[in-house]
Amino acid sequence: MKTAFFDRDGTIAEDYPDEEWAKVNTPVLMPYAIEVLQYLRVMGYQIIIITNHYLIGEGFITQTQYDAYHGKLLSLLKGADIAILDVFYCPHKRTDGCDCQKPGTGLIRQALQKYPDID
Ligand SMILES: [Zn+2]
């Protein structure tokens, strides 16, 4: 299975300073995000989002806020006919030393475990 891994914030949708995220309710897509994702789908790629969210672990936003924002983003993409196969995120603090926080490879390994047919 051909698969493209994408970061989320600053890649698919706008990113913000940590302390502003609690006020962000509506995703704003980055220029050409739709076009790039649609092109990859046409080329036969599955799309997986991998994203660091220490904002949750460090208390900048709640899990509920993350879920609400993220649901809206996926709806926006779905409205543009872009199916996202899955999303893997790291909710840990930057000081937790987990292996899923990028640039660690834990999120990719989680994806490979769940979808062993990824090339
Ligand atoms: Zn983590």
Coordinates of C-alpha atoms in Angstrom, one line a residue, residues 69 115 119:
Y69 CA -10.7 20.8 16.3
Y115 CA -1.3 -1.4 8.6
D119 CA 5.2 -0.2 1.6

